Tab-separated table of C-alpha atoms in Angstrom:
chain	number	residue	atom	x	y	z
I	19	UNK	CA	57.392	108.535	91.723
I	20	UNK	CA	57.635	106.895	94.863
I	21	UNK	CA	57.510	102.927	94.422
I	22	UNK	CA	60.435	101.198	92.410
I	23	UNK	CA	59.421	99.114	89.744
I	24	UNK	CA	61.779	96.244	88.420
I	25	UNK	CA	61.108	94.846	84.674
I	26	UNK	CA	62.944	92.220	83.899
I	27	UNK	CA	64.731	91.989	80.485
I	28	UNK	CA	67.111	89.793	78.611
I	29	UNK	CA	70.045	90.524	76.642
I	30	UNK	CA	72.461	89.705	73.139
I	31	UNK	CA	75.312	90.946	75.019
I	32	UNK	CA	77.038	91.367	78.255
I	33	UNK	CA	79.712	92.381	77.181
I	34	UNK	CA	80.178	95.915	75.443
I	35	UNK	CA	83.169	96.852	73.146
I	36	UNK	CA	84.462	100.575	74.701
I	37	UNK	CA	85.250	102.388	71.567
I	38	UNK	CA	86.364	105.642	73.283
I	39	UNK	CA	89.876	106.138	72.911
I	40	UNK	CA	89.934	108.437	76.322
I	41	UNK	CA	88.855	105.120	78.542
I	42	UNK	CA	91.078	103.156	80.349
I	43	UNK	CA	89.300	99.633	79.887
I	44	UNK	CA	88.282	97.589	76.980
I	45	UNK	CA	84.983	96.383	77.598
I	46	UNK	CA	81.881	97.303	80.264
I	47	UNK	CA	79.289	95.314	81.707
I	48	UNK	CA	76.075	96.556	83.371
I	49	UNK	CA	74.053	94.143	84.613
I	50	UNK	CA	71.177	96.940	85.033
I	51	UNK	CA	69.874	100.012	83.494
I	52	UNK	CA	69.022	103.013	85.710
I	53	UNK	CA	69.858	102.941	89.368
I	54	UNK	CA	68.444	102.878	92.464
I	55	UNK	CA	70.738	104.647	94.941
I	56	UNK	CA	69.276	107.877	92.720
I	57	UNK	CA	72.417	110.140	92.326
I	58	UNK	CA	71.145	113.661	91.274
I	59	UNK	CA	74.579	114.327	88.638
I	60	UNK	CA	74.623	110.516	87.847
I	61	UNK	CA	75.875	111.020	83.918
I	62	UNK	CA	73.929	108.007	83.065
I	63	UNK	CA	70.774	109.666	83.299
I	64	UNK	CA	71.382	111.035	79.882
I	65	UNK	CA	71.442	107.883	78.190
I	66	UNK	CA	68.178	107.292	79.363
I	67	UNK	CA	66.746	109.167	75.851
I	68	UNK	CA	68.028	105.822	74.172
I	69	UNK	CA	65.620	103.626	74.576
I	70	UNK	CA	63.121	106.103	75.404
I	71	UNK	CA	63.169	106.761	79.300
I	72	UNK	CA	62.846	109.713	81.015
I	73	UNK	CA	66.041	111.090	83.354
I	74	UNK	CA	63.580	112.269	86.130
I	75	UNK	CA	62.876	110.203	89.073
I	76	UNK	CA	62.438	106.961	86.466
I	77	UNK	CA	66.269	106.576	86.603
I	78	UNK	CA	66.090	105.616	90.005
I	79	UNK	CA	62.504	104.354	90.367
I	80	UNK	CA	62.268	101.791	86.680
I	81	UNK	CA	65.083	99.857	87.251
I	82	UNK	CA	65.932	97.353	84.332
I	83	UNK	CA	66.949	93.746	85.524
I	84	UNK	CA	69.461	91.975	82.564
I	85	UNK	CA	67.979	88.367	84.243
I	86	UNK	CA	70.051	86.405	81.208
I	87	UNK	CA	73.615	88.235	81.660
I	88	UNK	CA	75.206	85.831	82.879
I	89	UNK	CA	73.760	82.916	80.063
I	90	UNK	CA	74.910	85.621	77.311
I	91	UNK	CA	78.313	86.175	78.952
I	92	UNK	CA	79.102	82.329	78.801
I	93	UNK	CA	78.385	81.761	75.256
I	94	UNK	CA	80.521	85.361	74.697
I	95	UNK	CA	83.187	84.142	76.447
I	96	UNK	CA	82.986	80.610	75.243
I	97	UNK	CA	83.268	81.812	71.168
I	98	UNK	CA	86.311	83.399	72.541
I	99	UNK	CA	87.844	80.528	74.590
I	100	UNK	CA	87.036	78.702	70.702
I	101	UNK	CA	88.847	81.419	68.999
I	102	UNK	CA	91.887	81.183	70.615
I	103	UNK	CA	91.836	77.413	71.175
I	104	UNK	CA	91.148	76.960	74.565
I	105	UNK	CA	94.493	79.122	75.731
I	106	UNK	CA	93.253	81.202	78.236
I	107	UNK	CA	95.853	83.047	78.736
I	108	UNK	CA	95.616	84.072	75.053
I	109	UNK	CA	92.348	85.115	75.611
I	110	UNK	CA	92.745	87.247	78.294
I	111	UNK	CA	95.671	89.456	76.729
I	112	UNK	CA	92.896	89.528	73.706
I	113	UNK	CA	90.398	90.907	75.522
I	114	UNK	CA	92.216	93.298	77.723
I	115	UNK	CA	90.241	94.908	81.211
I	116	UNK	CA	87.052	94.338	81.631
I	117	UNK	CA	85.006	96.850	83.824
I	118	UNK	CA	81.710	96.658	86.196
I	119	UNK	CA	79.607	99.781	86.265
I	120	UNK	CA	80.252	102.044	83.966
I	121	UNK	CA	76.290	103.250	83.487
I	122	UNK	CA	74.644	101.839	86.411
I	123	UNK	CA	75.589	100.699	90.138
I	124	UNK	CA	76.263	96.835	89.777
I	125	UNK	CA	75.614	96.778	93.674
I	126	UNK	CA	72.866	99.085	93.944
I	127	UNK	CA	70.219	97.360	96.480
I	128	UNK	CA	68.196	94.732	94.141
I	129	UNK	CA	71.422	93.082	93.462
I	130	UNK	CA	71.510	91.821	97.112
I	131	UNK	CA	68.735	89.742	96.188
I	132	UNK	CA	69.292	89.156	92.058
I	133	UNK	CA	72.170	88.458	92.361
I	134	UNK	CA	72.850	89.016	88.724
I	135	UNK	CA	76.648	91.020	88.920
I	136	UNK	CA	77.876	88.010	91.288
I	137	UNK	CA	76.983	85.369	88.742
I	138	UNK	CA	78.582	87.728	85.968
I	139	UNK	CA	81.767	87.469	88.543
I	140	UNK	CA	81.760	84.224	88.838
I	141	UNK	CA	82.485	83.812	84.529
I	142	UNK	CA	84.801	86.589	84.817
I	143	UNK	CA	86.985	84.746	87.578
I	144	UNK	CA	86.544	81.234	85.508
I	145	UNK	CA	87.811	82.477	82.543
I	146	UNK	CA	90.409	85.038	84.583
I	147	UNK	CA	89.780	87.750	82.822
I	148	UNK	CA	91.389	91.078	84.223
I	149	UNK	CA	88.244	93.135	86.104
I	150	UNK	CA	87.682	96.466	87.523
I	151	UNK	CA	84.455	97.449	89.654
I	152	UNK	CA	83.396	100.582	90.403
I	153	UNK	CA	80.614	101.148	92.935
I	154	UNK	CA	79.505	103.188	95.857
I	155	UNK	CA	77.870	100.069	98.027
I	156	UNK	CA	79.287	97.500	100.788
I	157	UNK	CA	77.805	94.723	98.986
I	158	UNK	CA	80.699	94.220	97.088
I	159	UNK	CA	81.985	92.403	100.255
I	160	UNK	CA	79.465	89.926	99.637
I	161	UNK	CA	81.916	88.993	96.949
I	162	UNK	CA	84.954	88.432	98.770
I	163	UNK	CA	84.670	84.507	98.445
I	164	UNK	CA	84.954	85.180	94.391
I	165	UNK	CA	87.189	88.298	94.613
I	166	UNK	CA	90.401	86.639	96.534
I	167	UNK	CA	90.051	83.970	94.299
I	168	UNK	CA	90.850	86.732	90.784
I	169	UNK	CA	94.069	86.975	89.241
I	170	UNK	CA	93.954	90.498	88.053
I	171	UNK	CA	91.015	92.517	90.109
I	172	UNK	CA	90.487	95.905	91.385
I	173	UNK	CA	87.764	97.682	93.126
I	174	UNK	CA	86.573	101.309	92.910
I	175	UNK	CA	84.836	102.614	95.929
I	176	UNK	CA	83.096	105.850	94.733
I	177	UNK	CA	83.033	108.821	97.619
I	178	UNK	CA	83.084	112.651	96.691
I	179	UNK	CA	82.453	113.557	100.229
I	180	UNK	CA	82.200	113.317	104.123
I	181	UNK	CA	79.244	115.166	104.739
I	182	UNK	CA	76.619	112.545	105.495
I	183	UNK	CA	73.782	115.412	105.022
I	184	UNK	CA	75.025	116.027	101.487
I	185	UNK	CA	74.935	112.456	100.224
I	186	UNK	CA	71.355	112.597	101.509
I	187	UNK	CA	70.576	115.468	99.448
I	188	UNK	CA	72.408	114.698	96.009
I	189	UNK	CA	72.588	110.529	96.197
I	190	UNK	CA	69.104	109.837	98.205
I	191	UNK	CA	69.580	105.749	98.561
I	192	UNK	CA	73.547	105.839	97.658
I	193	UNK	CA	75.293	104.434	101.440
I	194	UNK	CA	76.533	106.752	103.502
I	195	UNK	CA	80.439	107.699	103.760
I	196	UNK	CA	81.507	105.287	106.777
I	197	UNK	CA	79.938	102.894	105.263
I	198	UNK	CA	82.245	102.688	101.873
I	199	UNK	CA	85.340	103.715	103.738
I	200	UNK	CA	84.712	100.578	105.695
I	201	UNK	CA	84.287	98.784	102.452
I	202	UNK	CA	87.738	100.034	101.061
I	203	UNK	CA	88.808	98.761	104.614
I	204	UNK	CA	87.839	95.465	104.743
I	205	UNK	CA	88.574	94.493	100.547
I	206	UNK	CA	91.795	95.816	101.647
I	207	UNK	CA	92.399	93.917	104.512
I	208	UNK	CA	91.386	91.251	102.404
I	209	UNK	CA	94.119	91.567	99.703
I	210	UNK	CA	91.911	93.020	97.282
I	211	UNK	CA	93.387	96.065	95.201
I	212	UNK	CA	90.796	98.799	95.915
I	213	UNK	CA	90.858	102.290	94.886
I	214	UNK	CA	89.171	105.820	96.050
I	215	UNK	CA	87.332	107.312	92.989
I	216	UNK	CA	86.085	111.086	94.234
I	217	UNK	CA	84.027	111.542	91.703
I	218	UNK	CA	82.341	113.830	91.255
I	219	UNK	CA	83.680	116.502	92.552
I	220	UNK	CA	80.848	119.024	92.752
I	221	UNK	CA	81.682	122.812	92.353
I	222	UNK	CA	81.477	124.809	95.292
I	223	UNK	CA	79.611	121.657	97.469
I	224	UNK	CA	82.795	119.398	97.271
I	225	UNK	CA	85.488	120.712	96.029
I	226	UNK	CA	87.363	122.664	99.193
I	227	UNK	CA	90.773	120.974	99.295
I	228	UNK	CA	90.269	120.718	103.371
I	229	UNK	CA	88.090	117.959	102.153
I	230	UNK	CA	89.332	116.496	99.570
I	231	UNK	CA	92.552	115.769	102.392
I	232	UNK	CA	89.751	114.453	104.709
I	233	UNK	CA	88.981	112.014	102.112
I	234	UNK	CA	91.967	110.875	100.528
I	235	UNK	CA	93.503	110.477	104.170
I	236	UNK	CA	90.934	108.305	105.394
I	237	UNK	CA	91.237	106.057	102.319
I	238	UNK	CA	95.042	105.727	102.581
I	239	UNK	CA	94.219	104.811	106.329
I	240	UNK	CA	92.171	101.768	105.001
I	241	UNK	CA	94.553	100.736	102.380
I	242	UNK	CA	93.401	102.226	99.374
I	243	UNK	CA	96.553	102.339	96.659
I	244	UNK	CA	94.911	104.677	94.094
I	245	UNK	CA	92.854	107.563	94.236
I	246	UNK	CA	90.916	109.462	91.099
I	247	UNK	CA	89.610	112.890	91.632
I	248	UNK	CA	87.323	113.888	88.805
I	249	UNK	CA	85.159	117.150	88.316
I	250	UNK	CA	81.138	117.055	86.908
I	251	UNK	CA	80.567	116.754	84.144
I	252	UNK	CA	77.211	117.729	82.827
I	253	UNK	CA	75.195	116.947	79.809
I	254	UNK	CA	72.275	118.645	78.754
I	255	UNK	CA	69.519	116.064	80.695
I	256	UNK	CA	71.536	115.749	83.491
I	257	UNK	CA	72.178	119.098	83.804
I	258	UNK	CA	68.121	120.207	84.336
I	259	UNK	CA	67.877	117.487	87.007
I	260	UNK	CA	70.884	118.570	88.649
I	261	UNK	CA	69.800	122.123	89.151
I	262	UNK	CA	66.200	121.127	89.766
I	263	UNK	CA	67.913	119.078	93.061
I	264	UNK	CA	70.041	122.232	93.776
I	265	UNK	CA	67.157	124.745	93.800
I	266	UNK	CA	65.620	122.203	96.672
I	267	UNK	CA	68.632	121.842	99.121
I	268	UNK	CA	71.117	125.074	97.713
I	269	UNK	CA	68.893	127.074	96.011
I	270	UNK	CA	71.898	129.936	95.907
I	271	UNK	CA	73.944	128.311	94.205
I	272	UNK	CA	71.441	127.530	91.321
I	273	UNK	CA	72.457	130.679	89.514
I	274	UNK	CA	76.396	129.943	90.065
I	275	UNK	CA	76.212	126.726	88.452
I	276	UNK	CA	74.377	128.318	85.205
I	277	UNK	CA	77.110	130.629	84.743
I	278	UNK	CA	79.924	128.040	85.898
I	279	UNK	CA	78.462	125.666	83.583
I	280	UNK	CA	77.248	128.209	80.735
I	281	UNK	CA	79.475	127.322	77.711
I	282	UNK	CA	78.003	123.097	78.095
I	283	UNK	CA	79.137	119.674	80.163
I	284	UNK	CA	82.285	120.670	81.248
I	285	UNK	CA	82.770	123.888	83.823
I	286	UNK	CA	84.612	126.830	82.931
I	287	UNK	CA	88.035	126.679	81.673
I	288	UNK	CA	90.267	128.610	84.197
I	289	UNK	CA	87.954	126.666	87.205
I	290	UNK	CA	89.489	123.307	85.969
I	291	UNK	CA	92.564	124.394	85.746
I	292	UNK	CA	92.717	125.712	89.062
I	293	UNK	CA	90.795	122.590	90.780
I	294	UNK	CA	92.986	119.964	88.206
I	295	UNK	CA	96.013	121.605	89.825
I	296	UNK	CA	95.345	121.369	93.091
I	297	UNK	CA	94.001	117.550	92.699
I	298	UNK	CA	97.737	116.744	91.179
I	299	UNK	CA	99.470	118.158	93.965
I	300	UNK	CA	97.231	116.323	96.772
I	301	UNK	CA	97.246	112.795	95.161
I	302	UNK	CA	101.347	113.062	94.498
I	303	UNK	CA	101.327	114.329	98.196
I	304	UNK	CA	99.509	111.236	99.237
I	305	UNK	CA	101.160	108.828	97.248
I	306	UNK	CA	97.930	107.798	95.241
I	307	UNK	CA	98.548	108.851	92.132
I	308	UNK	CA	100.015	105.335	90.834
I	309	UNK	CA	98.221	102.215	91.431
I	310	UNK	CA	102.097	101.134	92.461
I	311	UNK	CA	102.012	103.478	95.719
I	312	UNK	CA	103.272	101.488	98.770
I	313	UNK	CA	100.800	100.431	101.286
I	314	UNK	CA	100.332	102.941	104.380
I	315	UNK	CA	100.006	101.908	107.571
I	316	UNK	CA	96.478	101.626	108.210
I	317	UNK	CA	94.343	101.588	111.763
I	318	UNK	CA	92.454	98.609	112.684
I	319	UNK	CA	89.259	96.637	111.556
I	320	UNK	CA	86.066	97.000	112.950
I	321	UNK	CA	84.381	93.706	114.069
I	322	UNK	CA	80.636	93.972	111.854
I	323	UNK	CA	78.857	91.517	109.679
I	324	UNK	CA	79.419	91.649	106.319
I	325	UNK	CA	77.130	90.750	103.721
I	326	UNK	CA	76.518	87.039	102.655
I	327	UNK	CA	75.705	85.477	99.114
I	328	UNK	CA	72.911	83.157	99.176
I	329	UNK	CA	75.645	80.692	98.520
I	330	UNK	CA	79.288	80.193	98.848
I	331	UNK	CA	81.433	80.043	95.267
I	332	UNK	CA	82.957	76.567	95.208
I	333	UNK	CA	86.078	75.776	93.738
I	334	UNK	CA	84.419	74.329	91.035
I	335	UNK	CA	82.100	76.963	89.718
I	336	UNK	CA	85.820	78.952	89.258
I	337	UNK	CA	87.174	76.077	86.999
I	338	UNK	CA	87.147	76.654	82.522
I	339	UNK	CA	85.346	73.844	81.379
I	340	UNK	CA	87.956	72.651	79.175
I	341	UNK	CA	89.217	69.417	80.582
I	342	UNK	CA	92.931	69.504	78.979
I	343	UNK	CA	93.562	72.808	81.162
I	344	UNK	CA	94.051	72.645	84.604
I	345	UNK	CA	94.194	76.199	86.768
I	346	UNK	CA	95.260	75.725	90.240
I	347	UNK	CA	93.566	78.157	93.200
């Protein structure tokens, strides 16, 4: 498809009610549909069929910009400062976690310049409600100014790999794997509670426990407290694209993945067993298997510029509008 095109849309809602019993977090926010760091197995593909997309190249290459999510996550959060009277702290038990990116990259590239997920931050700190990101991008450290300012925050850096050449193949615009361990580095050193998610693990591509080790040692080096490790899953749309990018770059392992992946989204039965056993033993053996694990001693910074919003969060952008509260930073 070549050229991205951006179409700009507006919203009811940022904020989505999570009726799945099996997630971990209330609500989701994404301030974009489709993606584009392009990520071959990227589940969200399949919800493309929705609102009548395609899960080809137009997930990465029609990217949907939600330019009012910010203006419809004040007035949510505003009925809900109402509802409980202005108590904010009231509020925040009501709504639980709140978590960024669950269908889309909230710091794929256009957000360096829309800026829409830092505004959405911005309401999320004011109000202090609990947050999670996940992403796979650096320019999350853009957001340090707002993030050391949150109560209750936690960042997901998203790696399945070390292989710079495969992350080319599968995740064509995604950053490469230096680059996000240096992320989990620096939100670390920071104070910010940042996890490894490897996910997804991709059968017989990613899923050697030598690797696996590689990665979860260099993210305890940078500070990382928690670690997920998560096979593919998948669905029906995904799963053409998936093997369409496989017959260019492995083309003989096309035929393994049919069979692996014969009875629907999830792999074959005695496969995740073996591979869920193995993950359980390497995350107790690391210590990342509770977001309580102890810090590790971790190896130095690297002096590099970071990323830089257009401009600094002030004090006062952070601050309820309610003028019988006061919050002290």
């Amino acid at each position: 498809m070549g050229q991205t095109r951006y179409e700009h849309v507006t919203t009811k809602q940022t904020l989505n009610r999570v009726k799945a019993e099996r997630m971990p977090f209330d609500w989701s926010i994404n301030p974009y549909r489709g993606c584009g760091h392009g990520c071959s197995f990227c589940y969200a593909r399949g919800f493309q069929s929705f609102i009548g997309m395609g899960y080809e190249d137009e997930f990465q290459h029609h990217i949907f910009m939600k330019m009012n999510a910010a203006e419809a996550l004040q007035q949510q959060l505003t009925i809900a400062a109402k509802k409980h009277e202005y108590d904010l702290e009231a509020m925040r038990r009501s709504i639980g976690e709140v978590t960024i990116g669950t269908a889309t990259d909230p710091y794929q590239p256009i957000e360096g310049k829309a800026e829409i997920t830092r505004e959405c931050l911005k309401l999320l700190a004011k109000y202090r409600i609990s947050t999670n990101i996940t992403t796979r991008s650096p320019l999350v450290m853009r957001d340090l100014d707002i993030l050391t300012r949150m109560e209750d925050v936690s960042v997901n850096i998203s790696l399945n790999t070390m292989d710079a050449a495969v992350i080319r193949m599968l995740e064509p615009a995604s950053p490469l794997p230096a680059a996000r361990l240096e992320t989990i580095h620096r939100l670390s050193d920071a104070g910010v509670d940042t996890s490894l998610f490897v996910a997804p693990v991709l059968p017989l591509i990613t899923d050697a426990e030598d690797g696996i080790r590689g990665l979860l040692t260099s993210a305890r080096e940078r500070g990382a407290v928690y670690a997920m490790i998560s096979l593919l899953r998948l669905s029906r749309d995904v799963k053409k694209w998936y093997l369409a990018t496989l017959k260019l770059h492995f083309p003989q392992l096309v035929q393994s993945y049919r069979e692996l992946y014969s009875q629907g989204a999830y792999a074959e039965g005695d496969y995740i067993r073996s591979f869920k056993a193995m993950a359980a033993l390497l995350l107790a053996e690391f210590k990342l298997d509770k977001r309580t694990a102890e810090m590790a001693e971790t190896i130095p910074s690297l002096p590099r510029r970071m990323p830089e919003p257009s401009k600094p969060v002030t004090g006062k952008e952070l601050m309820p509008e309610v003028e019988q509260l006061s919050f002290p930073f």
